[in-house]
JSON list of C-alpha atoms in Angstrom, two decimals:
[
{"chain": "E", "resi": 56, "resn": "MET", "atom": "CA", "xyz": [-39.28, 113.57, -35.97]},
{"chain": "E", "resi": 57, "resn": "ASN", "atom": "CA", "xyz": [-41.59, 111.46, -33.79]},
{"chain": "E", "resi": 58, "resn": "ALA", "atom": "CA", "xyz": [-43.43, 112.37, -30.60]},
{"chain": "E", "resi": 59, "resn": "LEU", "atom": "CA", "xyz": [-40.66, 111.03, -28.35]},
{"chain": "E", "resi": 60, "resn": "ASP", "atom": "CA", "xyz": [-38.10, 113.22, -30.12]},
{"chain": "E", "resi": 61, "resn": "LEU", "atom": "CA", "xyz": [-40.31, 116.26, -29.62]},
{"chain": "E", "resi": 62, "resn": "LEU", "atom": "CA", "xyz": [-40.73, 115.49, -25.93]},
{"chain": "E", "resi": 63, "resn": "ALA", "atom": "CA", "xyz": [-36.97, 115.19, -25.55]},
{"chain": "E", "resi": 64, "resn": "LEU", "atom": "CA", "xyz": [-36.56, 118.71, -26.90]},
{"chain": "E", "resi": 65, "resn": "VAL", "atom": "CA", "xyz": [-38.89, 120.29, -24.34]},
{"chain": "E", "resi": 66, "resn": "PRO", "atom": "CA", "xyz": [-36.41, 120.32, -21.43]},
{"chain": "E", "resi": 67, "resn": "LEU", "atom": "CA", "xyz": [-33.63, 121.61, -23.69]},
{"chain": "E", "resi": 68, "resn": "THR", "atom": "CA", "xyz": [-35.83, 124.38, -25.03]},
{"chain": "E", "resi": 69, "resn": "GLY", "atom": "CA", "xyz": [-36.86, 125.34, -21.51]},
{"chain": "E", "resi": 70, "resn": "TRP", "atom": "CA", "xyz": [-33.23, 125.45, -20.42]},
{"chain": "E", "resi": 71, "resn": "ALA", "atom": "CA", "xyz": [-32.25, 127.60, -23.42]},
{"chain": "E", "resi": 72, "resn": "VAL", "atom": "CA", "xyz": [-34.99, 130.09, -22.54]},
{"chain": "E", "resi": 73, "resn": "HIS", "atom": "CA", "xyz": [-33.87, 130.08, -18.92]},
{"chain": "E", "resi": 74, "resn": "VAL", "atom": "CA", "xyz": [-30.26, 130.78, -19.90]},
{"chain": "E", "resi": 75, "resn": "ALA", "atom": "CA", "xyz": [-31.33, 133.58, -22.26]},
{"chain": "E", "resi": 76, "resn": "LEU", "atom": "CA", "xyz": [-33.41, 135.21, -19.53]},
{"chain": "E", "resi": 77, "resn": "LEU", "atom": "CA", "xyz": [-30.56, 134.84, -17.05]},
{"chain": "E", "resi": 78, "resn": "ARG", "atom": "CA", "xyz": [-28.11, 136.51, -19.43]},
{"chain": "E", "resi": 79, "resn": "ARG", "atom": "CA", "xyz": [-30.56, 139.32, -20.07]},
{"chain": "E", "resi": 80, "resn": "GLY", "atom": "CA", "xyz": [-30.99, 139.83, -16.35]},
{"chain": "E", "resi": 81, "resn": "LEU", "atom": "CA", "xyz": [-27.23, 139.95, -15.83]},
{"chain": "E", "resi": 82, "resn": "ARG", "atom": "CA", "xyz": [-26.85, 142.56, -18.56]},
{"chain": "E", "resi": 83, "resn": "ARG", "atom": "CA", "xyz": [-29.54, 144.68, -16.94]},
{"chain": "E", "resi": 84, "resn": "ALA", "atom": "CA", "xyz": [-27.89, 144.32, -13.53]},
{"chain": "E", "resi": 85, "resn": "ARG", "atom": "CA", "xyz": [-24.68, 145.70, -14.98]},
{"chain": "E", "resi": 86, "resn": "ARG", "atom": "CA", "xyz": [-26.45, 148.80, -16.27]},
{"chain": "E", "resi": 87, "resn": "ASP", "atom": "CA", "xyz": [-27.39, 151.78, -14.12]},
{"chain": "E", "resi": 88, "resn": "PRO", "atom": "CA", "xyz": [-31.21, 151.96, -14.29]},
{"chain": "E", "resi": 89, "resn": "LEU", "atom": "CA", "xyz": [-31.34, 155.77, -14.48]},
{"chain": "E", "resi": 90, "resn": "THR", "atom": "CA", "xyz": [-28.64, 156.55, -17.04]},
{"chain": "E", "resi": 91, "resn": "GLY", "atom": "CA", "xyz": [-28.18, 153.25, -18.87]},
{"chain": "E", "resi": 92, "resn": "LEU", "atom": "CA", "xyz": [-24.42, 153.46, -18.32]},
{"chain": "E", "resi": 93, "resn": "TRP", "atom": "CA", "xyz": [-22.37, 150.58, -16.93]},
{"chain": "E", "resi": 94, "resn": "THR", "atom": "CA", "xyz": [-22.29, 150.23, -13.16]},
{"chain": "E", "resi": 95, "resn": "ARG", "atom": "CA", "xyz": [-18.98, 150.62, -11.34]},
{"chain": "E", "resi": 96, "resn": "ASP", "atom": "CA", "xyz": [-18.06, 146.91, -11.43]},
{"chain": "E", "resi": 97, "resn": "ALA", "atom": "CA", "xyz": [-18.96, 146.43, -15.08]},
{"chain": "E", "resi": 98, "resn": "PHE", "atom": "CA", "xyz": [-17.17, 149.65, -16.04]},
{"chain": "E", "resi": 99, "resn": "THR", "atom": "CA", "xyz": [-14.05, 148.53, -14.19]},
{"chain": "E", "resi": 100, "resn": "ARG", "atom": "CA", "xyz": [-13.86, 145.22, -16.05]},
{"chain": "E", "resi": 101, "resn": "LYS", "atom": "CA", "xyz": [-14.30, 146.82, -19.46]},
{"chain": "E", "resi": 102, "resn": "ALA", "atom": "CA", "xyz": [-12.03, 149.78, -18.71]},
{"chain": "E", "resi": 103, "resn": "ARG", "atom": "CA", "xyz": [-9.15, 147.53, -17.68]},
{"chain": "E", "resi": 104, "resn": "ARG", "atom": "CA", "xyz": [-9.28, 145.81, -21.04]},
{"chain": "E", "resi": 105, "resn": "LEU", "atom": "CA", "xyz": [-9.22, 149.15, -22.87]},
{"chain": "E", "resi": 106, "resn": "LEU", "atom": "CA", "xyz": [-6.15, 150.27, -20.94]},
{"chain": "E", "resi": 107, "resn": "ARG", "atom": "CA", "xyz": [-4.11, 147.72, -22.90]},
{"chain": "E", "resi": 108, "resn": "ASP", "atom": "CA", "xyz": [-4.36, 150.23, -25.77]},
{"chain": "E", "resi": 109, "resn": "LYS", "atom": "CA", "xyz": [-1.68, 152.92, -25.55]},
{"chain": "E", "resi": 110, "resn": "ARG", "atom": "CA", "xyz": [-4.18, 155.48, -26.89]},
{"chain": "E", "resi": 111, "resn": "ALA", "atom": "CA", "xyz": [-6.43, 155.14, -23.83]},
{"chain": "E", "resi": 112, "resn": "VAL", "atom": "CA", "xyz": [-7.54, 158.29, -22.02]},
{"chain": "E", "resi": 113, "resn": "VAL", "atom": "CA", "xyz": [-9.23, 158.12, -18.62]},
{"chain": "E", "resi": 114, "resn": "VAL", "atom": "CA", "xyz": [-11.84, 160.77, -17.79]},
{"chain": "E", "resi": 115, "resn": "LEU", "atom": "CA", "xyz": [-13.63, 161.55, -14.54]},
{"chain": "E", "resi": 116, "resn": "ALA", "atom": "CA", "xyz": [-16.70, 163.82, -14.56]},
{"chain": "E", "resi": 117, "resn": "ASP", "atom": "CA", "xyz": [-18.57, 165.32, -11.62]},
{"chain": "E", "resi": 118, "resn": "VAL", "atom": "CA", "xyz": [-21.72, 167.46, -11.89]},
{"chain": "E", "resi": 119, "resn": "ASP", "atom": "CA", "xyz": [-21.31, 170.86, -10.23]},
{"chain": "E", "resi": 120, "resn": "HIS", "atom": "CA", "xyz": [-23.96, 172.12, -7.79]},
{"chain": "E", "resi": 121, "resn": "PHE", "atom": "CA", "xyz": [-26.09, 169.02, -8.25]},
{"chain": "E", "resi": 122, "resn": "LYS", "atom": "CA", "xyz": [-27.67, 169.28, -4.81]},
{"chain": "E", "resi": 123, "resn": "GLN", "atom": "CA", "xyz": [-28.79, 172.81, -5.67]},
{"chain": "E", "resi": 124, "resn": "ILE", "atom": "CA", "xyz": [-30.53, 171.51, -8.81]},
{"chain": "E", "resi": 125, "resn": "ASN", "atom": "CA", "xyz": [-32.35, 168.88, -6.76]},
{"chain": "E", "resi": 126, "resn": "ASP", "atom": "CA", "xyz": [-33.31, 171.33, -4.03]},
{"chain": "E", "resi": 127, "resn": "THR", "atom": "CA", "xyz": [-34.52, 174.01, -6.45]},
{"chain": "E", "resi": 128, "resn": "HIS", "atom": "CA", "xyz": [-36.17, 172.03, -9.22]},
{"chain": "E", "resi": 129, "resn": "GLY", "atom": "CA", "xyz": [-36.89, 168.64, -7.63]},
{"chain": "E", "resi": 130, "resn": "HIS", "atom": "CA", "xyz": [-35.45, 165.16, -7.95]},
{"chain": "E", "resi": 131, "resn": "ALA", "atom": "CA", "xyz": [-37.13, 164.48, -11.29]},
{"chain": "E", "resi": 132, "resn": "ALA", "atom": "CA", "xyz": [-35.24, 167.40, -12.78]},
{"chain": "E", "resi": 133, "resn": "GLY", "atom": "CA", "xyz": [-32.05, 166.17, -11.15]},
{"chain": "E", "resi": 134, "resn": "ASP", "atom": "CA", "xyz": [-32.56, 162.73, -12.63]},
{"chain": "E", "resi": 135, "resn": "ALA", "atom": "CA", "xyz": [-33.16, 164.26, -16.06]},
{"chain": "E", "resi": 136, "resn": "LEU", "atom": "CA", "xyz": [-29.90, 166.19, -15.73]},
{"chain": "E", "resi": 137, "resn": "LEU", "atom": "CA", "xyz": [-27.93, 163.06, -14.81]},
{"chain": "E", "resi": 138, "resn": "ALA", "atom": "CA", "xyz": [-29.44, 161.15, -17.72]},
{"chain": "E", "resi": 139, "resn": "SER", "atom": "CA", "xyz": [-28.55, 164.00, -20.06]},
{"chain": "E", "resi": 140, "resn": "VAL", "atom": "CA", "xyz": [-24.94, 164.11, -18.83]},
{"chain": "E", "resi": 141, "resn": "ALA", "atom": "CA", "xyz": [-24.70, 160.34, -19.31]},
{"chain": "E", "resi": 142, "resn": "ARG", "atom": "CA", "xyz": [-25.96, 160.47, -22.91]},
{"chain": "E", "resi": 143, "resn": "ARG", "atom": "CA", "xyz": [-23.60, 163.26, -23.87]},
{"chain": "E", "resi": 144, "resn": "LEU", "atom": "CA", "xyz": [-20.61, 161.65, -22.20]},
{"chain": "E", "resi": 145, "resn": "ALA", "atom": "CA", "xyz": [-21.35, 158.32, -23.89]},
{"chain": "E", "resi": 146, "resn": "HIS", "atom": "CA", "xyz": [-21.66, 160.02, -27.27]},
{"chain": "E", "resi": 147, "resn": "ALA", "atom": "CA", "xyz": [-18.30, 161.73, -26.84]},
{"chain": "E", "resi": 148, "resn": "THR", "atom": "CA", "xyz": [-16.65, 158.51, -25.68]},
{"chain": "E", "resi": 149, "resn": "GLY", "atom": "CA", "xyz": [-17.74, 156.65, -28.80]},
{"chain": "E", "resi": 150, "resn": "ALA", "atom": "CA", "xyz": [-18.44, 153.01, -29.52]},
{"chain": "E", "resi": 151, "resn": "ASP", "atom": "CA", "xyz": [-14.82, 152.00, -28.92]},
{"chain": "E", "resi": 152, "resn": "GLY", "atom": "CA", "xyz": [-14.78, 153.42, -25.38]},
{"chain": "E", "resi": 153, "resn": "VAL", "atom": "CA", "xyz": [-16.69, 152.75, -22.18]},
{"chain": "E", "resi": 154, "resn": "CYS", "atom": "CA", "xyz": [-18.66, 154.95, -19.78]},
{"chain": "E", "resi": 155, "resn": "GLY", "atom": "CA", "xyz": [-19.85, 154.20, -16.28]},
{"chain": "E", "resi": 156, "resn": "ARG", "atom": "CA", "xyz": [-21.73, 155.83, -13.45]},
{"chain": "E", "resi": 157, "resn": "LEU", "atom": "CA", "xyz": [-19.58, 155.46, -10.36]},
{"chain": "E", "resi": 158, "resn": "GLY", "atom": "CA", "xyz": [-22.37, 156.68, -8.11]},
{"chain": "E", "resi": 159, "resn": "GLY", "atom": "CA", "xyz": [-24.40, 159.80, -7.42]},
{"chain": "E", "resi": 160, "resn": "ASP", "atom": "CA", "xyz": [-23.34, 162.55, -9.82]},
{"chain": "E", "resi": 161, "resn": "GLU", "atom": "CA", "xyz": [-19.94, 161.08, -10.63]},
{"chain": "E", "resi": 162, "resn": "PHE", "atom": "CA", "xyz": [-19.12, 159.43, -13.95]},
{"chain": "E", "resi": 163, "resn": "ALA", "atom": "CA", "xyz": [-16.03, 157.87, -15.52]},
{"chain": "E", "resi": 164, "resn": "ALA", "atom": "CA", "xyz": [-15.02, 157.02, -19.05]},
{"chain": "E", "resi": 165, "resn": "VAL", "atom": "CA", "xyz": [-12.15, 155.50, -20.97]},
{"chain": "E", "resi": 166, "resn": "LEU", "atom": "CA", "xyz": [-11.88, 156.58, -24.59]},
{"chain": "E", "resi": 167, "resn": "LEU", "atom": "CA", "xyz": [-9.37, 155.85, -27.32]},
{"chain": "E", "resi": 168, "resn": "ASP", "atom": "CA", "xyz": [-7.64, 158.95, -28.64]},
{"chain": "E", "resi": 169, "resn": "LYS", "atom": "CA", "xyz": [-7.11, 157.72, -32.18]},
{"chain": "E", "resi": 170, "resn": "ASP", "atom": "CA", "xyz": [-6.06, 161.04, -33.70]},
{"chain": "E", "resi": 171, "resn": "GLY", "atom": "CA", "xyz": [-4.52, 162.90, -30.76]},
{"chain": "E", "resi": 172, "resn": "THR", "atom": "CA", "xyz": [-7.43, 165.31, -30.31]},
{"chain": "E", "resi": 173, "resn": "ALA", "atom": "CA", "xyz": [-8.61, 164.28, -26.84]},
{"chain": "E", "resi": 174, "resn": "ALA", "atom": "CA", "xyz": [-7.97, 167.74, -25.39]},
{"chain": "E", "resi": 175, "resn": "ASP", "atom": "CA", "xyz": [-10.10, 169.42, -28.05]},
{"chain": "E", "resi": 176, "resn": "LEU", "atom": "CA", "xyz": [-12.82, 166.77, -27.77]},
{"chain": "E", "resi": 177, "resn": "LEU", "atom": "CA", "xyz": [-13.07, 167.15, -23.99]},
{"chain": "E", "resi": 178, "resn": "ALA", "atom": "CA", "xyz": [-13.07, 170.95, -24.23]},
{"chain": "E", "resi": 179, "resn": "LEU", "atom": "CA", "xyz": [-16.01, 170.70, -26.63]},
{"chain": "E", "resi": 180, "resn": "LEU", "atom": "CA", "xyz": [-17.69, 168.15, -24.36]},
{"chain": "E", "resi": 181, "resn": "HIS", "atom": "CA", "xyz": [-17.38, 170.50, -21.38]},
{"chain": "E", "resi": 182, "resn": "GLY", "atom": "CA", "xyz": [-19.41, 173.09, -23.27]},
{"chain": "E", "resi": 183, "resn": "VAL", "atom": "CA", "xyz": [-22.00, 170.56, -24.39]},
{"chain": "E", "resi": 184, "resn": "LEU", "atom": "CA", "xyz": [-22.48, 169.25, -20.86]},
{"chain": "E", "resi": 185, "resn": "ALA", "atom": "CA", "xyz": [-23.35, 172.74, -19.65]},
{"chain": "E", "resi": 186, "resn": "ARG", "atom": "CA", "xyz": [-26.42, 172.93, -21.90]},
{"chain": "E", "resi": 187, "resn": "PRO", "atom": "CA", "xyz": [-29.88, 172.43, -20.34]},
{"chain": "E", "resi": 188, "resn": "ALA", "atom": "CA", "xyz": [-31.11, 168.88, -19.94]},
{"chain": "E", "resi": 189, "resn": "GLU", "atom": "CA", "xyz": [-33.36, 167.68, -22.74]},
{"chain": "E", "resi": 190, "resn": "GLY", "atom": "CA", "xyz": [-37.05, 168.23, -22.07]},
{"chain": "E", "resi": 191, "resn": "GLN", "atom": "CA", "xyz": [-36.37, 170.47, -19.06]},
{"chain": "E", "resi": 192, "resn": "PRO", "atom": "CA", "xyz": [-36.55, 174.24, -18.47]},
{"chain": "E", "resi": 193, "resn": "ALA", "atom": "CA", "xyz": [-33.41, 176.21, -19.29]},
{"chain": "E", "resi": 194, "resn": "GLU", "atom": "CA", "xyz": [-32.71, 176.56, -15.58]},
{"chain": "E", "resi": 195, "resn": "VAL", "atom": "CA", "xyz": [-32.09, 172.81, -15.25]},
{"chain": "E", "resi": 196, "resn": "ALA", "atom": "CA", "xyz": [-28.47, 173.10, -16.28]},
{"chain": "E", "resi": 197, "resn": "THR", "atom": "CA", "xyz": [-25.09, 173.33, -14.63]},
{"chain": "E", "resi": 198, "resn": "THR", "atom": "CA", "xyz": [-21.43, 172.84, -15.46]},
{"chain": "E", "resi": 199, "resn": "VAL", "atom": "CA", "xyz": [-19.63, 169.53, -15.17]},
{"chain": "E", "resi": 200, "resn": "SER", "atom": "CA", "xyz": [-16.03, 169.41, -13.93]},
{"chain": "E", "resi": 201, "resn": "LEU", "atom": "CA", "xyz": [-13.77, 167.11, -15.95]},
{"chain": "E", "resi": 202, "resn": "GLY", "atom": "CA", "xyz": [-10.39, 165.66, -15.08]},
{"chain": "E", "resi": 203, "resn": "TRP", "atom": "CA", "xyz": [-8.46, 163.49, -17.51]},
{"chain": "E", "resi": 204, "resn": "VAL", "atom": "CA", "xyz": [-5.21, 161.63, -17.95]},
{"chain": "E", "resi": 205, "resn": "ARG", "atom": "CA", "xyz": [-3.41, 159.79, -20.75]},
{"chain": "E", "resi": 206, "resn": "ALA", "atom": "CA", "xyz": [-2.62, 156.26, -19.68]},
{"chain": "E", "resi": 207, "resn": "ALA", "atom": "CA", "xyz": [0.55, 156.19, -21.82]},
{"chain": "E", "resi": 208, "resn": "GLU", "atom": "CA", "xyz": [2.03, 159.04, -19.79]},
{"chain": "E", "resi": 209, "resn": "HIS", "atom": "CA", "xyz": [1.88, 156.93, -16.63]},
{"chain": "E", "resi": 210, "resn": "PRO", "atom": "CA", "xyz": [3.22, 153.49, -17.62]},
{"chain": "E", "resi": 211, "resn": "GLY", "atom": "CA", "xyz": [2.61, 150.77, -15.09]},
{"chain": "E", "resi": 212, "resn": "THR", "atom": "CA", "xyz": [-0.27, 152.65, -13.44]},
{"chain": "E", "resi": 213, "resn": "ASP", "atom": "CA", "xyz": [-3.43, 150.60, -13.11]},
{"chain": "E", "resi": 214, "resn": "LEU", "atom": "CA", "xyz": [-7.02, 151.76, -13.53]},
{"chain": "E", "resi": 215, "resn": "SER", "atom": "CA", "xyz": [-7.36, 152.74, -9.88]},
{"chain": "E", "resi": 216, "resn": "GLY", "atom": "CA", "xyz": [-4.23, 154.87, -10.06]},
{"chain": "E", "resi": 217, "resn": "LEU", "atom": "CA", "xyz": [-5.30, 156.55, -13.29]},
{"chain": "E", "resi": 218, "resn": "LEU", "atom": "CA", "xyz": [-8.75, 157.29, -11.88]},
{"chain": "E", "resi": 219, "resn": "GLY", "atom": "CA", "xyz": [-7.02, 158.75, -8.84]},
{"chain": "E", "resi": 220, "resn": "ARG", "atom": "CA", "xyz": [-4.99, 161.11, -11.03]},
{"chain": "E", "resi": 221, "resn": "ALA", "atom": "CA", "xyz": [-8.07, 162.07, -13.04]},
{"chain": "E", "resi": 222, "resn": "ASP", "atom": "CA", "xyz": [-9.92, 162.60, -9.77]},
{"chain": "E", "resi": 223, "resn": "GLU", "atom": "CA", "xyz": [-7.28, 165.06, -8.55]},
{"chain": "E", "resi": 224, "resn": "ALA", "atom": "CA", "xyz": [-7.43, 166.91, -11.86]},
{"chain": "E", "resi": 225, "resn": "MET", "atom": "CA", "xyz": [-11.22, 166.99, -11.70]},
{"chain": "E", "resi": 226, "resn": "TYR", "atom": "CA", "xyz": [-11.14, 168.36, -8.17]},
{"chain": "E", "resi": 227, "resn": "GLU", "atom": "CA", "xyz": [-8.69, 171.06, -9.27]},
{"chain": "E", "resi": 228, "resn": "ALA", "atom": "CA", "xyz": [-11.05, 171.96, -12.11]},
{"chain": "E", "resi": 229, "resn": "LYS", "atom": "CA", "xyz": [-13.94, 172.19, -9.65]},
{"chain": "E", "resi": 230, "resn": "ARG", "atom": "CA", "xyz": [-11.97, 174.17, -7.06]},
{"chain": "E", "resi": 231, "resn": "ALA", "atom": "CA", "xyz": [-10.55, 176.67, -9.54]},
{"chain": "E", "resi": 232, "resn": "ALA", "atom": "CA", "xyz": [-13.66, 176.78, -11.78]},
{"chain": "E", "resi": 233, "resn": "HIS", "atom": "CA", "xyz": [-11.52, 175.78, -14.79]},
{"chain": "E", "resi": 234, "resn": "GLY", "atom": "CA", "xyz": [-14.05, 173.22, -15.95]},
{"chain": "E", "resi": 235, "resn": "LEU", "atom": "CA", "xyz": [-11.43, 170.93, -17.50]},
{"chain": "E", "resi": 236, "resn": "VAL", "atom": "CA", "xyz": [-8.00, 169.94, -16.18]},
{"chain": "E", "resi": 237, "resn": "ARG", "atom": "CA", "xyz": [-5.48, 167.42, -17.46]},
{"chain": "E", "resi": 238, "resn": "ALA", "atom": "CA", "xyz": [-3.59, 165.45, -14.82]},
{"chain": "E", "resi": 239, "resn": "PRO", "atom": "CA", "xyz": [0.08, 166.50, -14.73]},
{"chain": "E", "resi": 240, "resn": "LEU", "atom": "CA", "xyz": [3.04, 164.16, -14.93]},
{"chain": "E", "resi": 241, "resn": "GLY", "atom": "CA", "xyz": [4.79, 163.31, -11.70]},
{"chain": "E", "resi": 242, "resn": "ARG", "atom": "CA", "xyz": [3.88, 162.05, -8.25]},
{"chain": "E", "resi": 243, "resn": "ARG", "atom": "CA", "xyz": [0.29, 162.18, -7.10]},
{"chain": "E", "resi": 244, "resn": "LEU", "atom": "CA", "xyz": [-0.55, 164.54, -4.27]},
{"chain": "E", "resi": 245, "resn": "TRP", "atom": "CA", "xyz": [-2.98, 162.15, -2.60]},
{"chain": "E", "resi": 246, "resn": "GLN", "atom": "CA", "xyz": [-3.25, 158.40, -2.50]},
{"chain": "E", "resi": 247, "resn": "GLY", "atom": "CA", "xyz": [-6.42, 156.51, -3.38]},
{"chain": "E", "resi": 248, "resn": "LEU", "atom": "CA", "xyz": [-9.54, 157.36, -5.33]},
{"chain": "E", "resi": 249, "resn": "THR", "atom": "CA", "xyz": [-11.64, 159.83, -3.34]},
{"chain": "E", "resi": 250, "resn": "SER", "atom": "CA", "xyz": [-15.08, 161.24, -3.97]},
{"chain": "E", "resi": 251, "resn": "ARG", "atom": "CA", "xyz": [-15.76, 164.98, -4.20]},
{"chain": "E", "resi": 252, "resn": "ARG", "atom": "CA", "xyz": [-19.49, 164.75, -3.60]},
{"chain": "E", "resi": 253, "resn": "SER", "atom": "CA", "xyz": [-21.05, 167.06, -1.05]},
{"chain": "E", "resi": 254, "resn": "GLY", "atom": "CA", "xyz": [-20.20, 166.20, 2.53]},
{"chain": "E", "resi": 255, "resn": "ARG", "atom": "CA", "xyz": [-17.14, 164.07, 1.68]},
{"chain": "E", "resi": 256, "resn": "ARG", "atom": "CA", "xyz": [-13.53, 165.05, 2.27]},
{"chain": "E", "resi": 257, "resn": "ASN", "atom": "CA", "xyz": [-10.37, 164.21, 0.42]},
{"chain": "E", "resi": 258, "resn": "THR", "atom": "CA", "xyz": [-7.30, 162.88, 2.14]},
{"chain": "E", "resi": 259, "resn": "ALA", "atom": "CA", "xyz": [-5.85, 166.35, 2.45]},
{"chain": "E", "resi": 260, "resn": "GLY", "atom": "CA", "xyz": [-8.81, 167.31, 4.62]},
{"chain": "E", "resi": 261, "resn": "VAL", "atom": "CA", "xyz": [-10.37, 169.71, 2.11]},
{"chain": "E", "resi": 262, "resn": "ALA", "atom": "CA", "xyz": [-14.17, 169.73, 2.00]},
{"chain": "E", "resi": 263, "resn": "ALA", "atom": "CA", "xyz": [-15.73, 168.66, -1.28]}
]
């Protein structure tokens, strides 16, 4: 290869590096910087693909009393708790599923229930999520309310609708202190995905 050939490769090499850096930046932009989970948009795209599998289970998780943790122990402790919840949720979801942070202290996941044990897995997860955050005092702990739904039980329902059903179940778990509630079959009580974070209200006018 002569000098002219080498010079011709310089622009191509620079462009390849530029593209690689751009792709890396896009991947980072799709990840929540605190928890490492997918952001809402990235989660939505991946979750929709997983819903093609009839074994898909949609889970919504919301940290209980999160504001109290922040107020009592500080925001660093609150961040550690969120990161801990994210790691444990991702571990339970497995490599074939997807987890995302929807915002604040609210998380979502789609997992594949390959052996029909989703109920047992989520019951175990609920107990694991209540353990103290890693590297924090024992007081930096709280429960996490979980709502879940099997996609196959609601044929024709898209991701938004399934998240809405899981959201209702999660809110029922939070309201009744059950910890874990499976969305029932039948018509939804409320329309649209609503947040249960402090200060927000659902469409029935009940305070979160």
